[in-house]
JSON list of C-alpha atoms in Angstrom, two decimals:
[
{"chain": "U", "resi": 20, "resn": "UNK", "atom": "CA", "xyz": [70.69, -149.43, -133.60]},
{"chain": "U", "resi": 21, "resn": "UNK", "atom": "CA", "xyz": [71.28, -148.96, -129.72]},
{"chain": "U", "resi": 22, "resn": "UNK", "atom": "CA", "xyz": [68.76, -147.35, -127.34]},
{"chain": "U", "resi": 23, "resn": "UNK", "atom": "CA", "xyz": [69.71, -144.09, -125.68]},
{"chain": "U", "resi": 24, "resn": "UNK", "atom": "CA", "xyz": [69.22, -143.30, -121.66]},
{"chain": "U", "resi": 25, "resn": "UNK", "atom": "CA", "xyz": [69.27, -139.95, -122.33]},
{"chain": "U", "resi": 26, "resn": "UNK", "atom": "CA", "xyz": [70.25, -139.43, -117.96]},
{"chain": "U", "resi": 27, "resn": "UNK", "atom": "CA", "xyz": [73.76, -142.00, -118.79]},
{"chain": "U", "resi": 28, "resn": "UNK", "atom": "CA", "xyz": [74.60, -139.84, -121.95]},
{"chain": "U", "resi": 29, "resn": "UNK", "atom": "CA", "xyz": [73.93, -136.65, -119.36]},
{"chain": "U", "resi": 30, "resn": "UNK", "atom": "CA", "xyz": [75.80, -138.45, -116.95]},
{"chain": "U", "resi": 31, "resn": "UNK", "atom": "CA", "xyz": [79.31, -138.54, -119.74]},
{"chain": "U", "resi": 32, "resn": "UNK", "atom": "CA", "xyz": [79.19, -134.50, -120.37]},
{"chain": "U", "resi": 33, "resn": "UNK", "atom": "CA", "xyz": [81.66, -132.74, -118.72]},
{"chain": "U", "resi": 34, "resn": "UNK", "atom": "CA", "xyz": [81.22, -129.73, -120.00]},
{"chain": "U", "resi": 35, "resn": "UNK", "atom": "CA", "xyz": [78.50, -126.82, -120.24]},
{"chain": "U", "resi": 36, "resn": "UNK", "atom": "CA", "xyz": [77.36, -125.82, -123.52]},
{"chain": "U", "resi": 37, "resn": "UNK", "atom": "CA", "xyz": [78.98, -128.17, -125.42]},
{"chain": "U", "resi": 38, "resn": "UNK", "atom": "CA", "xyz": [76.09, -130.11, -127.66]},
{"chain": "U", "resi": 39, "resn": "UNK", "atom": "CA", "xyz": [77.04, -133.92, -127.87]},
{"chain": "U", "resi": 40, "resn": "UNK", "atom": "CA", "xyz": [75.07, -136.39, -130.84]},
{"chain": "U", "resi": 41, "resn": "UNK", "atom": "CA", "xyz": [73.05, -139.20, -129.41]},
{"chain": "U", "resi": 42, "resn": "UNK", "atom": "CA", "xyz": [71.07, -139.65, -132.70]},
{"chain": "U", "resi": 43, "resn": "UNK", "atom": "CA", "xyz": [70.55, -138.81, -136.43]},
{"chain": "U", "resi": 44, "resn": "UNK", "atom": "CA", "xyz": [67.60, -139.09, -138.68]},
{"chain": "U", "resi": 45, "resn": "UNK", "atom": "CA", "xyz": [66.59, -137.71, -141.58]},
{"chain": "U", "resi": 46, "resn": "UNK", "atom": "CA", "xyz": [69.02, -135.49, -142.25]},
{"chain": "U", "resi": 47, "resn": "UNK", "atom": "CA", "xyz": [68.33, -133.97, -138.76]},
{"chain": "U", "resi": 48, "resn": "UNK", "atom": "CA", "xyz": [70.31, -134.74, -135.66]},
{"chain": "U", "resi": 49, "resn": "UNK", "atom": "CA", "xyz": [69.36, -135.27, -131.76]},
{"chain": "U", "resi": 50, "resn": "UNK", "atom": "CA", "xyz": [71.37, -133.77, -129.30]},
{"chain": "U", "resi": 51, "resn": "UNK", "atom": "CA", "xyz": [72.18, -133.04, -125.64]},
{"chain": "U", "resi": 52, "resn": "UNK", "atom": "CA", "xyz": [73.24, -130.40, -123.44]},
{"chain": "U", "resi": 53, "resn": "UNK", "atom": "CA", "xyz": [74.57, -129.43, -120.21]},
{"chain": "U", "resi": 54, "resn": "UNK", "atom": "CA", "xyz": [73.63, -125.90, -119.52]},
{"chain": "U", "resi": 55, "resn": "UNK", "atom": "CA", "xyz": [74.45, -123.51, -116.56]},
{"chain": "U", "resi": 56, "resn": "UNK", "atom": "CA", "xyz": [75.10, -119.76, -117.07]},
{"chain": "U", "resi": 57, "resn": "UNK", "atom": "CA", "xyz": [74.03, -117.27, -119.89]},
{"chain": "U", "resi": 58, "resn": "UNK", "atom": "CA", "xyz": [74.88, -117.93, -123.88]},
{"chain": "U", "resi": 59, "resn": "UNK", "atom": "CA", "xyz": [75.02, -115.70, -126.50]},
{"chain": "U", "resi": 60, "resn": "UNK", "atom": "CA", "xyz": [72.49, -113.97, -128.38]},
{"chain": "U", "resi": 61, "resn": "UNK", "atom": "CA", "xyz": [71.59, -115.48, -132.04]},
{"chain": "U", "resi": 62, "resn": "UNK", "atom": "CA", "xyz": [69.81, -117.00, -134.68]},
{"chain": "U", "resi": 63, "resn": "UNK", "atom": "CA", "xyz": [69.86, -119.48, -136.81]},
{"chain": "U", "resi": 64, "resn": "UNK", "atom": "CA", "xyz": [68.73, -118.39, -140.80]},
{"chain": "U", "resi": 65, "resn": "UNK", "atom": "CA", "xyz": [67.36, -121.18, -142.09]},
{"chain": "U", "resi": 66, "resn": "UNK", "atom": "CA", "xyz": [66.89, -124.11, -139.07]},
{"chain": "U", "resi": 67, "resn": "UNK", "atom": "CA", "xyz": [64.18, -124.25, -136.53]},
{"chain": "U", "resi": 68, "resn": "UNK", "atom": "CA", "xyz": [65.74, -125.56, -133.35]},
{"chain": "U", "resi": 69, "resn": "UNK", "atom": "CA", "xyz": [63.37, -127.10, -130.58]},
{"chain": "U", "resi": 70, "resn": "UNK", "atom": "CA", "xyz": [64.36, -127.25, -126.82]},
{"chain": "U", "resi": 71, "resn": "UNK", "atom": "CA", "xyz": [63.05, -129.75, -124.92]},
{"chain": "U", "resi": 72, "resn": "UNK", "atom": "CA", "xyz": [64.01, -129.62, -121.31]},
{"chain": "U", "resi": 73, "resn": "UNK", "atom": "CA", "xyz": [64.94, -132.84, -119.98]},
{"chain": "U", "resi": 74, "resn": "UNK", "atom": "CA", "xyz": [65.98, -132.15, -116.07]},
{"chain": "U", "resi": 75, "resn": "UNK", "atom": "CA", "xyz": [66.13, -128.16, -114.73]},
{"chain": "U", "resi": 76, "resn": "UNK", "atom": "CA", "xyz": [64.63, -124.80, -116.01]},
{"chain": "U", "resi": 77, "resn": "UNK", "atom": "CA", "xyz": [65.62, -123.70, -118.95]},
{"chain": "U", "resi": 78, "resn": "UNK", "atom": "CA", "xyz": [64.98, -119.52, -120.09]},
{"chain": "U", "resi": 79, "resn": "UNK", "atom": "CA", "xyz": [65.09, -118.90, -123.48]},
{"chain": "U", "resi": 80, "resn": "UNK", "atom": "CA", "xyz": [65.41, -114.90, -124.10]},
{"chain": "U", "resi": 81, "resn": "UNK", "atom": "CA", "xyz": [63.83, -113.61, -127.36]},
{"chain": "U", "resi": 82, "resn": "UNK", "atom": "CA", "xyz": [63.83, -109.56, -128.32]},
{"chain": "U", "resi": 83, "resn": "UNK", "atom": "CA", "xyz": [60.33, -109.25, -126.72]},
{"chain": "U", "resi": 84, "resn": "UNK", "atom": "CA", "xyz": [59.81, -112.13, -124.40]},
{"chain": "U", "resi": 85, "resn": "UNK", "atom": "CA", "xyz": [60.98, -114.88, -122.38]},
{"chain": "U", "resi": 86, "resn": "UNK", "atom": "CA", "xyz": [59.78, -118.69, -122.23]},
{"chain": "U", "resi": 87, "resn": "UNK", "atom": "CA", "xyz": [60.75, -120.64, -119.14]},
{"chain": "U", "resi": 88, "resn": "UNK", "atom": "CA", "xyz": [60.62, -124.16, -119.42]},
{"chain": "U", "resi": 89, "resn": "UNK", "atom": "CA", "xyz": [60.70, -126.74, -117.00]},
{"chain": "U", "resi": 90, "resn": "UNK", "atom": "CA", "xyz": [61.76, -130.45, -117.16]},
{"chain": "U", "resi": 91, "resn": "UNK", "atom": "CA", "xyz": [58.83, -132.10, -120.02]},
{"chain": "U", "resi": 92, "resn": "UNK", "atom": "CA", "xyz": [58.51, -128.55, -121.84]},
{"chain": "U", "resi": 93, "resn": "UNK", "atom": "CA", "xyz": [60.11, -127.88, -125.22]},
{"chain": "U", "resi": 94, "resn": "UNK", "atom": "CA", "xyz": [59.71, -124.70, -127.50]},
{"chain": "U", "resi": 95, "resn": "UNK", "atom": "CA", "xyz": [60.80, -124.79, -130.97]},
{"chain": "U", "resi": 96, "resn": "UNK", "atom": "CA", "xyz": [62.67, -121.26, -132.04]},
{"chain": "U", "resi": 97, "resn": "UNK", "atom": "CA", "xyz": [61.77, -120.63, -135.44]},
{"chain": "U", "resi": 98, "resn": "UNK", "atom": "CA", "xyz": [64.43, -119.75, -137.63]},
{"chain": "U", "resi": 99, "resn": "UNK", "atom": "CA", "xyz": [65.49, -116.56, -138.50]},
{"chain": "U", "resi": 100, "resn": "UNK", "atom": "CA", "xyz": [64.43, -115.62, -134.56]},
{"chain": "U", "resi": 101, "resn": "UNK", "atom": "CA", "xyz": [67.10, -114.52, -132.42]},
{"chain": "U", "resi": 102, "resn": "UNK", "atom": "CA", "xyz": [67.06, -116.13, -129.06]},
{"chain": "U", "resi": 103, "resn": "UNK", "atom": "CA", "xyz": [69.37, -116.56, -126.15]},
{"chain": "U", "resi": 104, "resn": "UNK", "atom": "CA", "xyz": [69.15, -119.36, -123.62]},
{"chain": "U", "resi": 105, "resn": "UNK", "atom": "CA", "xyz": [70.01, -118.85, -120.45]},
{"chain": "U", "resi": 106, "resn": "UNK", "atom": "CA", "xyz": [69.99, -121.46, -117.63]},
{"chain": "U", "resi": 107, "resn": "UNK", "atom": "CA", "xyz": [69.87, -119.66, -114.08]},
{"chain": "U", "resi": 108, "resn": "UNK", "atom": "CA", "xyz": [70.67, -123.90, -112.68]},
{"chain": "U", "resi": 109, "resn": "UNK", "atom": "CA", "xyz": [71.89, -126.80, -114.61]},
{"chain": "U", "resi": 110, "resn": "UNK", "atom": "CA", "xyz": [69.71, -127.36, -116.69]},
{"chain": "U", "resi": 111, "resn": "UNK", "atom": "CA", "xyz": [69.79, -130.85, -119.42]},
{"chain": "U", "resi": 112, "resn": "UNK", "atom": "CA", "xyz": [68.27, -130.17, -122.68]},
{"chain": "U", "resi": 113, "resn": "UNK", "atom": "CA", "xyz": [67.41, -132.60, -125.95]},
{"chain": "U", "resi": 114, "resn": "UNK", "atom": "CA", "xyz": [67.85, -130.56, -128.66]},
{"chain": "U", "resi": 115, "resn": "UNK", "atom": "CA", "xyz": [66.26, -131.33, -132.37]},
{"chain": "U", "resi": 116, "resn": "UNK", "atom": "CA", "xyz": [67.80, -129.73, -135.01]},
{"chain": "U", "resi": 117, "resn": "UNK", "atom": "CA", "xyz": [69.13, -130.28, -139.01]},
{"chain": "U", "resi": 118, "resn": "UNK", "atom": "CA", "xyz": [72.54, -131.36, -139.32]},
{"chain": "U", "resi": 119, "resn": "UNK", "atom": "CA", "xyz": [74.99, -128.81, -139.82]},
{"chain": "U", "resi": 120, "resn": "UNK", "atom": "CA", "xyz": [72.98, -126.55, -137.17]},
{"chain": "U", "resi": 121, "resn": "UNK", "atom": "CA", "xyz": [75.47, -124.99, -135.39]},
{"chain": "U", "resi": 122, "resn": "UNK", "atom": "CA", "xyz": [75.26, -124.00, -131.82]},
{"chain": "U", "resi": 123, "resn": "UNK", "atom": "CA", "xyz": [75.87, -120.16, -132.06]},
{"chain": "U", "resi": 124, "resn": "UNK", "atom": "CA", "xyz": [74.07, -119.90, -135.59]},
{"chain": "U", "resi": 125, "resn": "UNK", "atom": "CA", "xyz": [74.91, -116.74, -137.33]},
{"chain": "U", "resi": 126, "resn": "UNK", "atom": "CA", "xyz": [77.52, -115.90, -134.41]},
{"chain": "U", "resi": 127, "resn": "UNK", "atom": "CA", "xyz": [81.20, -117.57, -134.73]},
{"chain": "U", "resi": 128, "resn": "UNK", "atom": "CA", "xyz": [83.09, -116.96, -132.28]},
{"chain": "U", "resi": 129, "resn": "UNK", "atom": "CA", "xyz": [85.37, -118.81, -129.06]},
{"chain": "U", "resi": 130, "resn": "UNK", "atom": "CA", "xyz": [81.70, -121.06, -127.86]},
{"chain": "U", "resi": 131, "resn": "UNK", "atom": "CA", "xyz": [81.08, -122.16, -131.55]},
{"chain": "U", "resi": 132, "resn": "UNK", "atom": "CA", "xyz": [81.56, -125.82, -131.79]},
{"chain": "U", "resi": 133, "resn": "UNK", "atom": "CA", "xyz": [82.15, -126.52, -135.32]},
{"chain": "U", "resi": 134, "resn": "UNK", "atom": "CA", "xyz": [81.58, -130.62, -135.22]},
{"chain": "U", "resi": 135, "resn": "UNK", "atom": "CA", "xyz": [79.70, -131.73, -131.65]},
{"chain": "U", "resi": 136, "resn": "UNK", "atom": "CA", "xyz": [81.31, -135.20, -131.44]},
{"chain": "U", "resi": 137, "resn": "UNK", "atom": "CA", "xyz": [78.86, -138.36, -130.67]},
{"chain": "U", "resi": 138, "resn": "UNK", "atom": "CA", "xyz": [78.73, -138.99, -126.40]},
{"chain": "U", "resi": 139, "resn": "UNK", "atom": "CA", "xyz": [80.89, -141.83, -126.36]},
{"chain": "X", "resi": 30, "resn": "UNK", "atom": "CA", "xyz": [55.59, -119.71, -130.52]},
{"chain": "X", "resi": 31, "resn": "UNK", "atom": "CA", "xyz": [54.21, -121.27, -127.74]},
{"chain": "X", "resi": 32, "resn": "UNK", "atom": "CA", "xyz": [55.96, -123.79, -125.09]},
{"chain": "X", "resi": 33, "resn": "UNK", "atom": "CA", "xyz": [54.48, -127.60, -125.09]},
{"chain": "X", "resi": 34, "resn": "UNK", "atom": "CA", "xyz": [53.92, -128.84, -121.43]},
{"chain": "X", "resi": 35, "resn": "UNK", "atom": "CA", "xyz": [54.05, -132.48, -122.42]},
{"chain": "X", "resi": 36, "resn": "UNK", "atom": "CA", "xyz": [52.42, -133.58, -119.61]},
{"chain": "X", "resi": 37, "resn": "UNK", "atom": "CA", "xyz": [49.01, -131.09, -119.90]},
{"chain": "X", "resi": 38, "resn": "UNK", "atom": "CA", "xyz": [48.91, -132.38, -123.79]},
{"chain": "X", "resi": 39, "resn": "UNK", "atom": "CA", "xyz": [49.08, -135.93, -123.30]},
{"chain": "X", "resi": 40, "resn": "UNK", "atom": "CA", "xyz": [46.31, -135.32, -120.33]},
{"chain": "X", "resi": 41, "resn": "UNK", "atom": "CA", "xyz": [43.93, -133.92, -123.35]},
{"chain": "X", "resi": 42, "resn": "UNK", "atom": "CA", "xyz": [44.39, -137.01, -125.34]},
{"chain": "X", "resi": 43, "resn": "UNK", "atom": "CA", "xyz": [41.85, -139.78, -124.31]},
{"chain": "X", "resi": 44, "resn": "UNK", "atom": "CA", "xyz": [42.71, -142.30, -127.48]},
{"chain": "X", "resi": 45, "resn": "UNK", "atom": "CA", "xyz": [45.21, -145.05, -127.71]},
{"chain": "X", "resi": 46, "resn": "UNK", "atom": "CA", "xyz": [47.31, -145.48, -130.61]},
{"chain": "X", "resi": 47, "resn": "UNK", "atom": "CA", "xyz": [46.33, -141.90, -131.71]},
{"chain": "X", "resi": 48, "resn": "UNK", "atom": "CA", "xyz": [49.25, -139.72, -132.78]},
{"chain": "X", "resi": 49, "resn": "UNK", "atom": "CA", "xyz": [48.82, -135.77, -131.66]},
{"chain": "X", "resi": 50, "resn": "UNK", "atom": "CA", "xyz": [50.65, -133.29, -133.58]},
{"chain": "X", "resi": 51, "resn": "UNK", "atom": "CA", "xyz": [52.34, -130.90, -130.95]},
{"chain": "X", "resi": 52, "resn": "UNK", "atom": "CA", "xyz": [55.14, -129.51, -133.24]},
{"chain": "X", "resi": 53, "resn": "UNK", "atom": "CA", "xyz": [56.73, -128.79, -136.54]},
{"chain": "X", "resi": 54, "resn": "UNK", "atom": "CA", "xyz": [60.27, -128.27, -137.53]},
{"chain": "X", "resi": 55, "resn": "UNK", "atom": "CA", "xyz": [62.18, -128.42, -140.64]},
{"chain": "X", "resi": 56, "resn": "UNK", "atom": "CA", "xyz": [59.75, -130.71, -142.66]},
{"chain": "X", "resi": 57, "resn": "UNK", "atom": "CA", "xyz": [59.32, -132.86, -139.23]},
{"chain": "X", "resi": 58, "resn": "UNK", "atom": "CA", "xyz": [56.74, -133.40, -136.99]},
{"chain": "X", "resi": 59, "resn": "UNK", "atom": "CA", "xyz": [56.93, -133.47, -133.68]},
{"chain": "X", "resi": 60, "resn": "UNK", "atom": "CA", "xyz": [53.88, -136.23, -132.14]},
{"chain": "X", "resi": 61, "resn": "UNK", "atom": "CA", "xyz": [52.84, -137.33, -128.62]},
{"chain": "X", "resi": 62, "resn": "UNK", "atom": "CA", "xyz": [50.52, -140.69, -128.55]},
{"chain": "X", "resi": 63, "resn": "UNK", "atom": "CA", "xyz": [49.47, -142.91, -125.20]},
{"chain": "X", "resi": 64, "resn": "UNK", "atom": "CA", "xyz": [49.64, -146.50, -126.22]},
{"chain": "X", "resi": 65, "resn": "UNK", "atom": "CA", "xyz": [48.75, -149.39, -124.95]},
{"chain": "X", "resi": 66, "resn": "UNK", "atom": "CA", "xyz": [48.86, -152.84, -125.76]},
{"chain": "X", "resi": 67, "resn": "UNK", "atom": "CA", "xyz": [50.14, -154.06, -129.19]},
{"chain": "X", "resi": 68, "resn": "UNK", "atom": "CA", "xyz": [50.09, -152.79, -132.68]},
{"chain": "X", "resi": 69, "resn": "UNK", "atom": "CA", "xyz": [50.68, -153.73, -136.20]},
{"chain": "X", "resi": 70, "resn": "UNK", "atom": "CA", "xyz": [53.79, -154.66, -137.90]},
{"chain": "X", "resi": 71, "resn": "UNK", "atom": "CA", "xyz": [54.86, -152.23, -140.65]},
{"chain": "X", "resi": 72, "resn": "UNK", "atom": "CA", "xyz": [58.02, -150.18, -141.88]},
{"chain": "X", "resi": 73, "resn": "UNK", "atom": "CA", "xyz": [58.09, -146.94, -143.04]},
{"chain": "X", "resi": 74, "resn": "UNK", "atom": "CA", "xyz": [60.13, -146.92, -146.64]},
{"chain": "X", "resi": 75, "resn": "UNK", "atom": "CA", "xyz": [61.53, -143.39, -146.61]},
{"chain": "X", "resi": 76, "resn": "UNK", "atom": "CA", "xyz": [61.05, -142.02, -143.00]},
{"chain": "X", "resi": 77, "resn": "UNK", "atom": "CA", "xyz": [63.44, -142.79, -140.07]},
{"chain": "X", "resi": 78, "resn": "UNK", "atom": "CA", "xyz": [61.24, -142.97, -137.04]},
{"chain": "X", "resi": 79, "resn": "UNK", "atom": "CA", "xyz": [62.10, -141.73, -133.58]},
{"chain": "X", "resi": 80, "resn": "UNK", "atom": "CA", "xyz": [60.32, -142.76, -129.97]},
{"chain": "X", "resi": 81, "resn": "UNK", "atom": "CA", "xyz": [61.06, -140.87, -126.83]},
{"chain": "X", "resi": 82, "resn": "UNK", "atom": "CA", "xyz": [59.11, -142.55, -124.00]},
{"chain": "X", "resi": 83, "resn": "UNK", "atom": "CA", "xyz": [58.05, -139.88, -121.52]},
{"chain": "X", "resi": 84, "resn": "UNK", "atom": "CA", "xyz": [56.19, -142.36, -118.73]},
{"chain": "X", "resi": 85, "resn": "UNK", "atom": "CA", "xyz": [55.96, -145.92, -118.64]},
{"chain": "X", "resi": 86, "resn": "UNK", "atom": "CA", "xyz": [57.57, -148.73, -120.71]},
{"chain": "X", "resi": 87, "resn": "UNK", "atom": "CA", "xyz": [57.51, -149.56, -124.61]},
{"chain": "X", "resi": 88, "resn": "UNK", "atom": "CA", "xyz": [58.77, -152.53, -126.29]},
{"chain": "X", "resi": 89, "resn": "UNK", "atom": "CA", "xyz": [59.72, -151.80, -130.06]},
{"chain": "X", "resi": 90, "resn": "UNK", "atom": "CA", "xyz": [59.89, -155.49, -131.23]},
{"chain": "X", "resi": 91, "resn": "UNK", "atom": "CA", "xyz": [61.87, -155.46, -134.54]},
{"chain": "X", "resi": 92, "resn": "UNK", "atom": "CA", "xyz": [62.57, -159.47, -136.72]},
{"chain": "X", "resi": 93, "resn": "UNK", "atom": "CA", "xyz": [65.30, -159.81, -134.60]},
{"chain": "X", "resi": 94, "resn": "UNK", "atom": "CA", "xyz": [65.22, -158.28, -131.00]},
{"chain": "X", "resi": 95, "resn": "UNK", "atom": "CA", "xyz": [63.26, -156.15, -128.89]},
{"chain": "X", "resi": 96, "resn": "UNK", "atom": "CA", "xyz": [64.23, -153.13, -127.32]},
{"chain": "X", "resi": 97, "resn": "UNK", "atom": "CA", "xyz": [62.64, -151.90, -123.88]},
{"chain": "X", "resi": 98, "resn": "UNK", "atom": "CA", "xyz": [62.19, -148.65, -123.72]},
{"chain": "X", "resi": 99, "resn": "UNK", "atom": "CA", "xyz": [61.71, -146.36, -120.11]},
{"chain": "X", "resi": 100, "resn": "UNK", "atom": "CA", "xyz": [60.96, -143.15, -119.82]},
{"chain": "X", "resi": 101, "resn": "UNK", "atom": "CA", "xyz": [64.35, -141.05, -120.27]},
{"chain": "X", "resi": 102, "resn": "UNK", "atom": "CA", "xyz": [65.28, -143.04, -123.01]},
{"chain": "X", "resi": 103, "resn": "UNK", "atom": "CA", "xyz": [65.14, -143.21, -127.22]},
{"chain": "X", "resi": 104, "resn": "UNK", "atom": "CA", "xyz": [65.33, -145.48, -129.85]},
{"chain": "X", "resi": 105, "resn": "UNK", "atom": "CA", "xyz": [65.57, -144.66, -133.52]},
{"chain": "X", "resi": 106, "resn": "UNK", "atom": "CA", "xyz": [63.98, -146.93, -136.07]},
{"chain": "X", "resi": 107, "resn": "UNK", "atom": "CA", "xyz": [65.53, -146.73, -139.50]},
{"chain": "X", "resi": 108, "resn": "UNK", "atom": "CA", "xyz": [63.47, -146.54, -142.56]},
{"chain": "X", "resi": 109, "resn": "UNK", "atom": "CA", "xyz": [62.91, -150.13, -144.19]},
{"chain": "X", "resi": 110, "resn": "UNK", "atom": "CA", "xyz": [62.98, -152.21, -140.80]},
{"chain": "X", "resi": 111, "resn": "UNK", "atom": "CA", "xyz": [59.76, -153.77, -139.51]},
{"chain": "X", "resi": 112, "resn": "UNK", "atom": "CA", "xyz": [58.75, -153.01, -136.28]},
{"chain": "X", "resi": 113, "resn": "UNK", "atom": "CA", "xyz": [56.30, -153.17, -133.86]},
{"chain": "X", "resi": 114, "resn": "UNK", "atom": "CA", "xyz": [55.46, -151.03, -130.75]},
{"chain": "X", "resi": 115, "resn": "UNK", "atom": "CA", "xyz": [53.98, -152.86, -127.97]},
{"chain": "X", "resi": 116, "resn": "UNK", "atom": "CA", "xyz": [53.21, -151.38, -124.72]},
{"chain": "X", "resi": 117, "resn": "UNK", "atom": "CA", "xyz": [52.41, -153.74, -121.87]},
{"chain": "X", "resi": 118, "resn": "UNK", "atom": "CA", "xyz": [51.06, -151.08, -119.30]},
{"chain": "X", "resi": 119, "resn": "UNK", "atom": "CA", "xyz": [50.12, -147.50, -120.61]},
{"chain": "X", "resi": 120, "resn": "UNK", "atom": "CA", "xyz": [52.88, -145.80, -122.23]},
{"chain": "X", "resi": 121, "resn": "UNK", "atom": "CA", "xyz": [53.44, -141.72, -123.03]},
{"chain": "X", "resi": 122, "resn": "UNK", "atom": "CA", "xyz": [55.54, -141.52, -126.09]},
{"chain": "X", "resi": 123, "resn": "UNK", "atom": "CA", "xyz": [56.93, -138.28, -128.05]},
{"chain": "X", "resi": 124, "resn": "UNK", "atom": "CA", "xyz": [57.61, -139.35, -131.99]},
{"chain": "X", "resi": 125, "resn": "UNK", "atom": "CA", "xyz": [59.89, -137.72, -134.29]},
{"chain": "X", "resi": 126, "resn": "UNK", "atom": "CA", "xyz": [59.32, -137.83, -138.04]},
{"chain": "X", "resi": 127, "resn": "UNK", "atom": "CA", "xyz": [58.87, -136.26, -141.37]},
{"chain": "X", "resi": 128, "resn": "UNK", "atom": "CA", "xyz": [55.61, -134.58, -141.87]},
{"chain": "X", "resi": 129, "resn": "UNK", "atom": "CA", "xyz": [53.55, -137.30, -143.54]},
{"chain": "X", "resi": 130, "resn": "UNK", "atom": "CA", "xyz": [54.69, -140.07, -142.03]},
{"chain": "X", "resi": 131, "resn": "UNK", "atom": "CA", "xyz": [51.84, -142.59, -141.07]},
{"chain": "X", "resi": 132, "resn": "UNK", "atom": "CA", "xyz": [51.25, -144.50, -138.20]},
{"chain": "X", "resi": 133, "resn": "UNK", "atom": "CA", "xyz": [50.92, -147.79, -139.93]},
{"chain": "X", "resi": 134, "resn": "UNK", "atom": "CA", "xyz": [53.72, -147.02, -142.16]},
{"chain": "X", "resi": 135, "resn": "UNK", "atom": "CA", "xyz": [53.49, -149.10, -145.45]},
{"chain": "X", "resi": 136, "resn": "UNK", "atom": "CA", "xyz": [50.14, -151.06, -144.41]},
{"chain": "X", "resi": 137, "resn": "UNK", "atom": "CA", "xyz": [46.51, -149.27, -144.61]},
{"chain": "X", "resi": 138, "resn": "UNK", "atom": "CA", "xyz": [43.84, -150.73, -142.12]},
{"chain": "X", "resi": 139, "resn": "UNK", "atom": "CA", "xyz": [41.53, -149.27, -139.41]},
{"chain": "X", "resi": 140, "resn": "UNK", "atom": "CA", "xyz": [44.34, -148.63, -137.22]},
{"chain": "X", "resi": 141, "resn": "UNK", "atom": "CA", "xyz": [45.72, -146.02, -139.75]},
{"chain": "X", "resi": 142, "resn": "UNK", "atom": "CA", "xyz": [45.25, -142.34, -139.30]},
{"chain": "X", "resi": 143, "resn": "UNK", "atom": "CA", "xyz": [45.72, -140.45, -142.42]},
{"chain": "X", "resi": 144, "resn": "UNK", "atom": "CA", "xyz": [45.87, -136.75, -140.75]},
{"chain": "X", "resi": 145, "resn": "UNK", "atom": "CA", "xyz": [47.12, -136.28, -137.25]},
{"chain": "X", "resi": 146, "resn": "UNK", "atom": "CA", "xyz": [45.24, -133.72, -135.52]},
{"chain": "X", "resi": 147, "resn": "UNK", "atom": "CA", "xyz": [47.00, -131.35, -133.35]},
{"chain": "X", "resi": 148, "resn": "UNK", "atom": "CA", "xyz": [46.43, -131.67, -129.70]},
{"chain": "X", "resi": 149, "resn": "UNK", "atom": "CA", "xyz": [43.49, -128.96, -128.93]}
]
C-alpha cells in the first residue's frame, strides 16, 4: 500500500510504448506510458481501454475520426473499436484497463508486450 | 465516445463531497469529486478504491498512517480497510471503482449518495 507519483514512475521508463504497472484493482490494472511516434492499428474484443493524458498531446486515430487529447483529457475506446494512438511529441499516458489487456489487442506481433512488468 | 476535459467537468460541479460520474469501463466507474474538509470513516467490503488527485492535496487517513496525496499522484485503497479522506484546502480528485460503489462505503448517513449523477 504505497502512493504512486505518477511524474517519478514517468521519470524510470526508458522506453516508448512499453506499458509499465503502477497499480491493480479489481481485477483491472493501472498503467503508464511513454509515447512518441505512431502505433499500430487495433482493437481490443472484449476490454474498454481509457487514455488519460498525463503530460503531452496524445491523438488517438479511429476509422472515422480523431480525438486529440491534451494533458487532464482521457477518452475511453470502447471495445471492439479499432483505434490507433499516435503521439506527434512525447506524450505520458495513465492507462485503465482489465488485466490481461494487452497492448496491441487483437494484433501480435514484434510491439506486443506479453507481461508489462511493475516500474520498479 | 466523447473526450473528458477534467478540468471543464470539475468547473460544472459546485458540491463538495459529491461524486460525478464522467466514465464507465468494464463494470467500473470512472468519478471526479472536489472535496474539502473531512469525511466519514468507512470501508468498502468488496470494492478496491482508487484516488487520483488532479489539484491540491488529500490526506487518506487509514488506522494506521496517513498518506498525502498531490496532484500527479495515486493511492489505492483495498477493500476491507477503513479510511478516511480529508482534504485540508480544496482538493480535485478522479476515483476509480466498480459501478455501485458508494461514497460512504459500508455506513448510510446524510453524507451518502446512493446514485451518482453524471457531470451535465
Amino acid at each position: 500500500m504505497d502512493k504512486v507519483n505518477l511524474a517519478a514512475k514517468f521519470g524510470l521508463i526508458e522506453e516508448y510504448w512499453s506499458p509499465r504497472v503502477v497499480g491493480e484493482l479489481n481485477g483491472q490494472m493501472v498503467k503508464i506510458a511513454r509515447l512518441k511516434g505512431e502505433f499500430i492499428w487495433h482493437h481490443h474484443e472484449a476490454e474498454d481501454e481509457l487514455f488519460l493524458v498525463v503530460k503531452g498531446r496524445l491523438v488517438i486515430q479511429l476509422r472515422d475520426l480523431e480525438v486529440s487529447l491534451e494533458a487532464g483529457e482521457l477518452f475511453i475506446v470502447p471495445r471492439g473499436v479499432e483505434h490507433r494512438p499516435v503521439a506527434p511529441e512525447e506524450a505520458h499516458v495513465l492507462l485503465f484497463e482489465p488485466k490481461g489487456t494487452l497492448n496491441t489487442g487483437n494484433v501480435r506481433n514484434e510491439r506486443t508486450i506479453e507481461e508489462p512488468p511493475a516500474v520498479v
